[in-house]
Short mmCIF file of C-alpha atoms in Angstrom, two decimals:
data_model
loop_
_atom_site.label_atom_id
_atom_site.label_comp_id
_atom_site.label_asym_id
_atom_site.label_seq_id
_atom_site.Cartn_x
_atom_site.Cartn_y
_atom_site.Cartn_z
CA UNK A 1 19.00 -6.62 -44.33
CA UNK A 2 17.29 -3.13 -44.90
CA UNK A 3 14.03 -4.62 -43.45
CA UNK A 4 15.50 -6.20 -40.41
CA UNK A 5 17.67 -2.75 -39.60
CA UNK A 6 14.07 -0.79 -39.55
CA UNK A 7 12.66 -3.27 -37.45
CA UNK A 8 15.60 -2.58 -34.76
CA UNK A 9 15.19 1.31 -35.19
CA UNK A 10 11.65 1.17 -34.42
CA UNK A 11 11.84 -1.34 -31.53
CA UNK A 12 14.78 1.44 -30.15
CA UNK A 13 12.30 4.37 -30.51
CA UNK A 14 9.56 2.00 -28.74
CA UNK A 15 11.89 1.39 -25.81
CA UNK A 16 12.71 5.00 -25.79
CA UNK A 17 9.19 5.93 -25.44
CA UNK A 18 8.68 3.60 -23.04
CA UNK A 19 11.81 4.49 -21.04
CA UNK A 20 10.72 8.35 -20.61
CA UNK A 21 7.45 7.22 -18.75
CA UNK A 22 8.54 5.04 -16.70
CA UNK A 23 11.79 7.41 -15.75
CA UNK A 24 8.88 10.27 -15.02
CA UNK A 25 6.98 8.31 -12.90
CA UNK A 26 10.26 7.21 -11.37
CA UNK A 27 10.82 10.98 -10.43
CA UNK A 28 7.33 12.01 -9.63
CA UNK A 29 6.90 8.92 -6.66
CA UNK A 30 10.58 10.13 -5.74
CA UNK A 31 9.27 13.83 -5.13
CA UNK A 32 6.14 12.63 -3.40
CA UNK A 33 7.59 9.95 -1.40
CA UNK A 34 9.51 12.83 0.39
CA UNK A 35 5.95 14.53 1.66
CA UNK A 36 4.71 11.04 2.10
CA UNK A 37 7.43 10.23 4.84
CA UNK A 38 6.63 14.17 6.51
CA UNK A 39 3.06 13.20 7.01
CA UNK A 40 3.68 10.06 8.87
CA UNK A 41 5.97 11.92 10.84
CA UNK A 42 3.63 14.72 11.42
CA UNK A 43 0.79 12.17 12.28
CA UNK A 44 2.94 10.76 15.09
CA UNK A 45 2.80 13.56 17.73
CA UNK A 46 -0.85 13.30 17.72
CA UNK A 47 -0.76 10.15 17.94
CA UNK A 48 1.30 9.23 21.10
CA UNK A 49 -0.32 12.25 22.81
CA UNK A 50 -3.91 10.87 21.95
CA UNK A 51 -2.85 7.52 22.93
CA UNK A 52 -1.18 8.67 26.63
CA UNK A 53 -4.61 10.15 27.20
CA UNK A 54 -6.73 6.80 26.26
CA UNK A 55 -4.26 5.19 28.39
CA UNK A 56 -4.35 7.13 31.31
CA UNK A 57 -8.36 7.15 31.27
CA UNK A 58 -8.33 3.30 30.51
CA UNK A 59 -5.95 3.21 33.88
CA UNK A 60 -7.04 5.27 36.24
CA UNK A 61 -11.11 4.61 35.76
CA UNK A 62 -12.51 0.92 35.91
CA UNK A 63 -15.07 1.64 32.75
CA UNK A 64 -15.95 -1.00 30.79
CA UNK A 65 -16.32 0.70 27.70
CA UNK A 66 -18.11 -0.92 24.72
CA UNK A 67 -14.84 -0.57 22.65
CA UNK A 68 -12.12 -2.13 24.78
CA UNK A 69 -14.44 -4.93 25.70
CA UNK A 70 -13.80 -8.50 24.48
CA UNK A 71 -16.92 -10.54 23.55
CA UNK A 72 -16.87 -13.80 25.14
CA UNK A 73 -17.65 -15.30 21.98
CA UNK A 74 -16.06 -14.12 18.93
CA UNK A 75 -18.38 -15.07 15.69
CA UNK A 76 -17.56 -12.93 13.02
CA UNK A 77 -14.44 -10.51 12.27
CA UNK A 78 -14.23 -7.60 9.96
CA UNK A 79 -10.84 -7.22 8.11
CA UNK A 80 -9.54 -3.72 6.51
CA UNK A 81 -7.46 -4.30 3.39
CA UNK A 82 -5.53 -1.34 2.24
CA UNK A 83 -4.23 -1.79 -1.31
CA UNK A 84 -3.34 1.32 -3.71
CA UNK A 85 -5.65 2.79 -6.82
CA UNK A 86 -2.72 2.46 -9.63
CA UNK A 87 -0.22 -0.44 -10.48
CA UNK A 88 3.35 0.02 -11.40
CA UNK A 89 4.11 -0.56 -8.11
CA UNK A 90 5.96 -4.15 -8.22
CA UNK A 91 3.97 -6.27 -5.73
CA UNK A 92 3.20 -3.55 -3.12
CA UNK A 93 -1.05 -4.19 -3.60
CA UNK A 94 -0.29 -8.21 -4.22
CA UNK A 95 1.90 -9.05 -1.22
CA UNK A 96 -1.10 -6.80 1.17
CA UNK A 97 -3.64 -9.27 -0.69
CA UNK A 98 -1.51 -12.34 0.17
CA UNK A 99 -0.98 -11.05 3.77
CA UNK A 100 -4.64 -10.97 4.04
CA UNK A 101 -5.76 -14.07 2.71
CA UNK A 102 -3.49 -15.79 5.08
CA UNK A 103 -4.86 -13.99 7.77
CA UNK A 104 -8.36 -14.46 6.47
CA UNK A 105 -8.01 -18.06 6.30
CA UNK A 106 -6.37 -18.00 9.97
CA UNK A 107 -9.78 -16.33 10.91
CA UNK A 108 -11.65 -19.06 9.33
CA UNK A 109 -9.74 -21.67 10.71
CA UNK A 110 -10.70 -20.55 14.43
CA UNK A 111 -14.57 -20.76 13.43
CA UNK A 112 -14.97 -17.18 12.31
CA UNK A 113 -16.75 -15.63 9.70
CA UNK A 114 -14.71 -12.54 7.94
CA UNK A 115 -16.20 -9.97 6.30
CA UNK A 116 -13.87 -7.61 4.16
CA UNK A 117 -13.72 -4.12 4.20
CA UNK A 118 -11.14 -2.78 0.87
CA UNK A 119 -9.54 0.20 0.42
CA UNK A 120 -7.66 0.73 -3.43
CA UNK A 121 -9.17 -0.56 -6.51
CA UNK A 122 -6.49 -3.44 -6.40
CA UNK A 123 -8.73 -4.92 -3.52
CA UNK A 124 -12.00 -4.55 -5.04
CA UNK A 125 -11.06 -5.66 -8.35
CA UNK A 126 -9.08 -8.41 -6.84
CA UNK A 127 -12.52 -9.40 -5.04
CA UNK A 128 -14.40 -8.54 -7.86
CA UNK A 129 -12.77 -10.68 -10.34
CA UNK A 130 -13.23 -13.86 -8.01
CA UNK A 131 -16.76 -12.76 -7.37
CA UNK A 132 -15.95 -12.37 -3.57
CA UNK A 133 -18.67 -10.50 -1.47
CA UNK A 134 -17.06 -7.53 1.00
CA UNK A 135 -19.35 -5.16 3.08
CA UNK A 136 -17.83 -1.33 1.54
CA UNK A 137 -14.70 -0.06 -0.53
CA UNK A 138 -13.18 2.94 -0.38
CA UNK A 139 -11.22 4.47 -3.55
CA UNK A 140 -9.50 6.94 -5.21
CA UNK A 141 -6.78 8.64 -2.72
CA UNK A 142 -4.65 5.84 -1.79
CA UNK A 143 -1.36 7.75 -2.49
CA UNK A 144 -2.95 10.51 -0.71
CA UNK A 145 -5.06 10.05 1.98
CA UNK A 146 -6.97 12.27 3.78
CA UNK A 147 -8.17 12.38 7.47
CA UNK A 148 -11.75 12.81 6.74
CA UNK A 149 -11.74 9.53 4.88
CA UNK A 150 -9.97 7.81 7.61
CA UNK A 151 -12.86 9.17 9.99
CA UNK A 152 -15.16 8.07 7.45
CA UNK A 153 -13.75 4.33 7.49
CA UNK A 154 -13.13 4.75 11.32
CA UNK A 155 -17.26 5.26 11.63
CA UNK A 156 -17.86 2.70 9.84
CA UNK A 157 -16.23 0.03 11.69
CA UNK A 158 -16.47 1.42 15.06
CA UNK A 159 -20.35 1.21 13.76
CA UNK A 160 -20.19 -2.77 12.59
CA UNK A 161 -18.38 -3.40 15.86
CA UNK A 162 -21.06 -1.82 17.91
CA UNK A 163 -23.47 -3.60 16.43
CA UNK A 164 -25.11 -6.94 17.27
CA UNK A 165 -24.35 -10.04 15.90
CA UNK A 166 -27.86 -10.80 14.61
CA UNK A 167 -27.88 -7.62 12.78
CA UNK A 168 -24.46 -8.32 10.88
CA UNK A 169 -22.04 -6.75 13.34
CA UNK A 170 -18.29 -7.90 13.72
CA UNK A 171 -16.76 -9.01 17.32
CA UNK A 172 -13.49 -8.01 16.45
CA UNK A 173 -11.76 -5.41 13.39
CA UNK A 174 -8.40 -6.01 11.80
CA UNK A 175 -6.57 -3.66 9.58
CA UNK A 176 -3.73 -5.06 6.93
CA UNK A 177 -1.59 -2.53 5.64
CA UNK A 178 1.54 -1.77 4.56
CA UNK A 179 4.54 -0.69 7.18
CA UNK A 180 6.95 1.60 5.74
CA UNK A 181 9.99 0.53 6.94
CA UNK A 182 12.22 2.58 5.24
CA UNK A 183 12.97 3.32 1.28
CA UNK A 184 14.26 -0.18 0.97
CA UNK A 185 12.08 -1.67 2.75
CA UNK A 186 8.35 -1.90 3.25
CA UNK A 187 6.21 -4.46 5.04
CA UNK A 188 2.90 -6.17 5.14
CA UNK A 189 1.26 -5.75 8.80
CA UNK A 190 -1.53 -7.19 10.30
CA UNK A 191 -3.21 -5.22 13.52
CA UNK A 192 -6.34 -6.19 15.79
CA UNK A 193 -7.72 -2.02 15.75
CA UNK A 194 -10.95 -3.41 17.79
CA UNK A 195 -10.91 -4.61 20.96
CA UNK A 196 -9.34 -2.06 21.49
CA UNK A 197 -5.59 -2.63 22.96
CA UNK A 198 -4.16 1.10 24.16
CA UNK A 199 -0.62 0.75 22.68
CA UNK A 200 1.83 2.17 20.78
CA UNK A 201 3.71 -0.49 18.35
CA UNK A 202 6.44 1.88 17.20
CA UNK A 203 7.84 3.69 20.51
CA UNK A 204 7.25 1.68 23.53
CA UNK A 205 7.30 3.45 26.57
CA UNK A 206 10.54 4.26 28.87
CA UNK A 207 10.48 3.13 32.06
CA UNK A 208 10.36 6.66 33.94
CA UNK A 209 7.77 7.25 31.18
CA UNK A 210 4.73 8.13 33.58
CA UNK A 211 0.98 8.62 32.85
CA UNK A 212 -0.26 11.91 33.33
CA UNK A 213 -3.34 11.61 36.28
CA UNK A 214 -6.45 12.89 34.43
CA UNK A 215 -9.65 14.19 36.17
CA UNK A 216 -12.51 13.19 34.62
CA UNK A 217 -15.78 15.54 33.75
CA UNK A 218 -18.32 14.78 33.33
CA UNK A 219 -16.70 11.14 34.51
CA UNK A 220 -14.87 8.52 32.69
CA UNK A 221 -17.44 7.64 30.06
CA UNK A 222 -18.08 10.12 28.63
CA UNK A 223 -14.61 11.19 28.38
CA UNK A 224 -13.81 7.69 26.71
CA UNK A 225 -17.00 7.73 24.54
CA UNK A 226 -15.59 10.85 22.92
CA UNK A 227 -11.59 10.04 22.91
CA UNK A 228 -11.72 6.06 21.72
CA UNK A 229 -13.53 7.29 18.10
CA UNK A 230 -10.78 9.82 17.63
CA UNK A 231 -8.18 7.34 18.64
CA UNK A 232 -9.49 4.48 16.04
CA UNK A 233 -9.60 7.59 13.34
CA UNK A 234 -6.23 8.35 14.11
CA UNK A 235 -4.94 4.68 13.94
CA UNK A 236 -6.63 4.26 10.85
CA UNK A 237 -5.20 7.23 9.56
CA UNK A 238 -1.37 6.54 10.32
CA UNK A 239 -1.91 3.19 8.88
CA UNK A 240 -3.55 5.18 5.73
CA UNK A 241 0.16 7.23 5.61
CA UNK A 242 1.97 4.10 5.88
CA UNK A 243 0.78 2.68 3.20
CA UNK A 244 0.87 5.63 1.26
CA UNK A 245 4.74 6.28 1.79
CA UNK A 246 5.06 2.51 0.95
CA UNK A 247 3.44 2.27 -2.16
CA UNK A 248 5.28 5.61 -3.61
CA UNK A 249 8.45 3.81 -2.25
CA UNK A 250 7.33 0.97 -4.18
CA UNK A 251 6.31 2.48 -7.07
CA UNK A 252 9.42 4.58 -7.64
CA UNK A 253 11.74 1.16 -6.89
CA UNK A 254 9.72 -0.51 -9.42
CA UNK A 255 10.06 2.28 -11.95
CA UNK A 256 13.17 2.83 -11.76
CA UNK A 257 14.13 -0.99 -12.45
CA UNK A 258 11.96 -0.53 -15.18
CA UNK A 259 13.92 2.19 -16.56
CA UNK A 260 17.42 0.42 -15.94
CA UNK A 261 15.48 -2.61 -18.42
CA UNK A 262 14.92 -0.25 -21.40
CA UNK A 263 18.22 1.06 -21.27
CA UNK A 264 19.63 -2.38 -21.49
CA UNK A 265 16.93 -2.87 -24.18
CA UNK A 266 17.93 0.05 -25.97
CA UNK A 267 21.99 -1.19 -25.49
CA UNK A 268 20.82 -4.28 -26.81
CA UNK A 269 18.84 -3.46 -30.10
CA UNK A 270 21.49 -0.68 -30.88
CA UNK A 271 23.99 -3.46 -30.95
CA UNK A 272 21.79 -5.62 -33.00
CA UNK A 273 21.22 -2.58 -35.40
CA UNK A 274 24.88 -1.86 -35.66
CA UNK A 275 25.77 -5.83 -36.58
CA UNK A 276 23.17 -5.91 -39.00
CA UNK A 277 24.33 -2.57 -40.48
CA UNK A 278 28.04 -4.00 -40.52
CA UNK A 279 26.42 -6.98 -42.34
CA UNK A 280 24.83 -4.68 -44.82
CA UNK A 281 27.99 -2.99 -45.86
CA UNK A 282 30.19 -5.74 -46.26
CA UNK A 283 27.64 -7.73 -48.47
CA UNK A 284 27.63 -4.68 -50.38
CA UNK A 285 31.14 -4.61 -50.59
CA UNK A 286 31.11 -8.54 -51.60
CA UNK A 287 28.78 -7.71 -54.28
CA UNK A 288 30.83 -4.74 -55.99
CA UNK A 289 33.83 -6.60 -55.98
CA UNK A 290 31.95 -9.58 -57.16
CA UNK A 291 30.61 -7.52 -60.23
CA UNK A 292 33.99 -5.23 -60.93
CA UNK A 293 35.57 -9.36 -60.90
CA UNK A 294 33.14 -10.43 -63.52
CA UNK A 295 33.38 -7.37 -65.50
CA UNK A 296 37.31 -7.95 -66.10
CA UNK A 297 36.65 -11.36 -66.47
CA UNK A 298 34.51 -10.61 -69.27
CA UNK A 299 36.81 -8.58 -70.86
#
């Protein structure tokens, strides 16, 4: 009985242990979850105000920029996967990896050849693992991203969309992310970033909602040359918060489920511990009266 109560006691302190990490982490994606949400909501302003000016250029002039052209023939796409760095977050990185494999395999279904672009080390090993080819990765801020490293991954596919086919360009980028929803809920999300399509998912426009009327100088082109970059950096980017928010969300969700686990663990071995002790005493008690019995016997 002795052995079996120590093996109880230290499975309790192992729980214990266990239960303190996961109740910090629990509290530490709780705290940043709270900036997480204030970035996205910073990022917005910019946002709409960039896109009302891409819009009213895009209206007003008849450009045919390079960027909100559709190629007549569409060969080859490039898909953006953003996963997080770290685990413990339930299955925020698996069900973005999921989302995108569909969507790959929708791609390839139409004729087209996908090449993957990853962000989070969940994506690359995930490609890694299945010795999967993709063209770059990006790692190592997923729960806090940074502009310049959305203009960095903005360049870069603005860049294989610009280029020709021959020379490994893509015809058309998509982005899969995560949508934070709310704290409950967050969702996987699938968005064509190039061609680009001047709109704003979240708030659609009222209808006395009227574009400003621009005047271009130098002219149009130039104007949209410069603006369209900044507008795929800044799509990139709010997706980049998104997911951030959601995998803290996530994270602190899964955590804390976690934690609820070890204290029923703890409940549970503590019980065990206590019936095992009761079993203890009362075969010690048998085994007293057992020997103070045989003792008058023998007298």
């Amino acid at each position: 009985m002795g052995a079996q109560m120590r093996v109880y006691r230290q499975r309790i302190r192992s729980v214990q242990a266990t239960k303190k990490i996961t109740r910090a982490m629990e509290l530490i994606a709780a705290s940043r979850v709270v900036k997480a949400q204030q970035r996205v909501r910073e990022s917005s302003p910019y946002a709409r105000a960039l896109t009302r000016a891409v819009s009213a250029v895009a209206t007003f002039s008849n450009v045919d920029h390079p960027l909100t052209t559709e190629s007549a023939e569409v060969r080859r796409a490039a898909v953006l996967v953003v996963t997080s760095d770290r685990g413990l977050a339930g299955a925020y990185s698996s069900s973005v990896i999921k989302e995108s494999e569909r969507l790959i395999a929708e791609l390839r279904g139409e004729g087209k050849e996908v090449v993957p672009y990853l962000v989070g080390r969940k994506a690359v090993g995930f490609y890694r693992f299945r010795k999967r080819e993709f063209a770059a990765e990006w790692t190592g801020f997923t729960d806090q991203p940074t502009f310049d490293v959305a203009r960095e991954i903005g360049e870069e596919l603005v860049a294989a969309f610009n280029r020709p086919y021959e020379d490994g360009g893509a015809d058309e980028v998509h982005i899969v992310f995560t949508r934070f929803v709310n704290m409950v809920n967050q969702e996987p999300d699938v968005i064509r970033m190039l061609p680009l399509e001047v709109v704003e998912g979240e708030e659609p426009p009222a209808e006395d909602d009227v574009l400003p009327l621009y005047e271009f100088e130098p002219g149009a082109e130039q104007v949209l040359d410069a603006l369209l970059p900044k507008y795929v950096t800044a799509r990139i980017y709010n997706c980049l918060l998104q997911a951030a928010a959601s995998e803290l969300a996530a994270r602190q969700k899964a955590m804390k489920s976690a934690t609820d686990n070890a204290e029923e663990l703890i409940k549970k071995y503590t019980r065990l511990a206590n019936q095992a002790r009761q079993a203890e005493i009362t075969q010690e008690i048998s085994e007293i009266v057992g020997g103070a019995s045989a003792l008058a016997d023998a007298s």
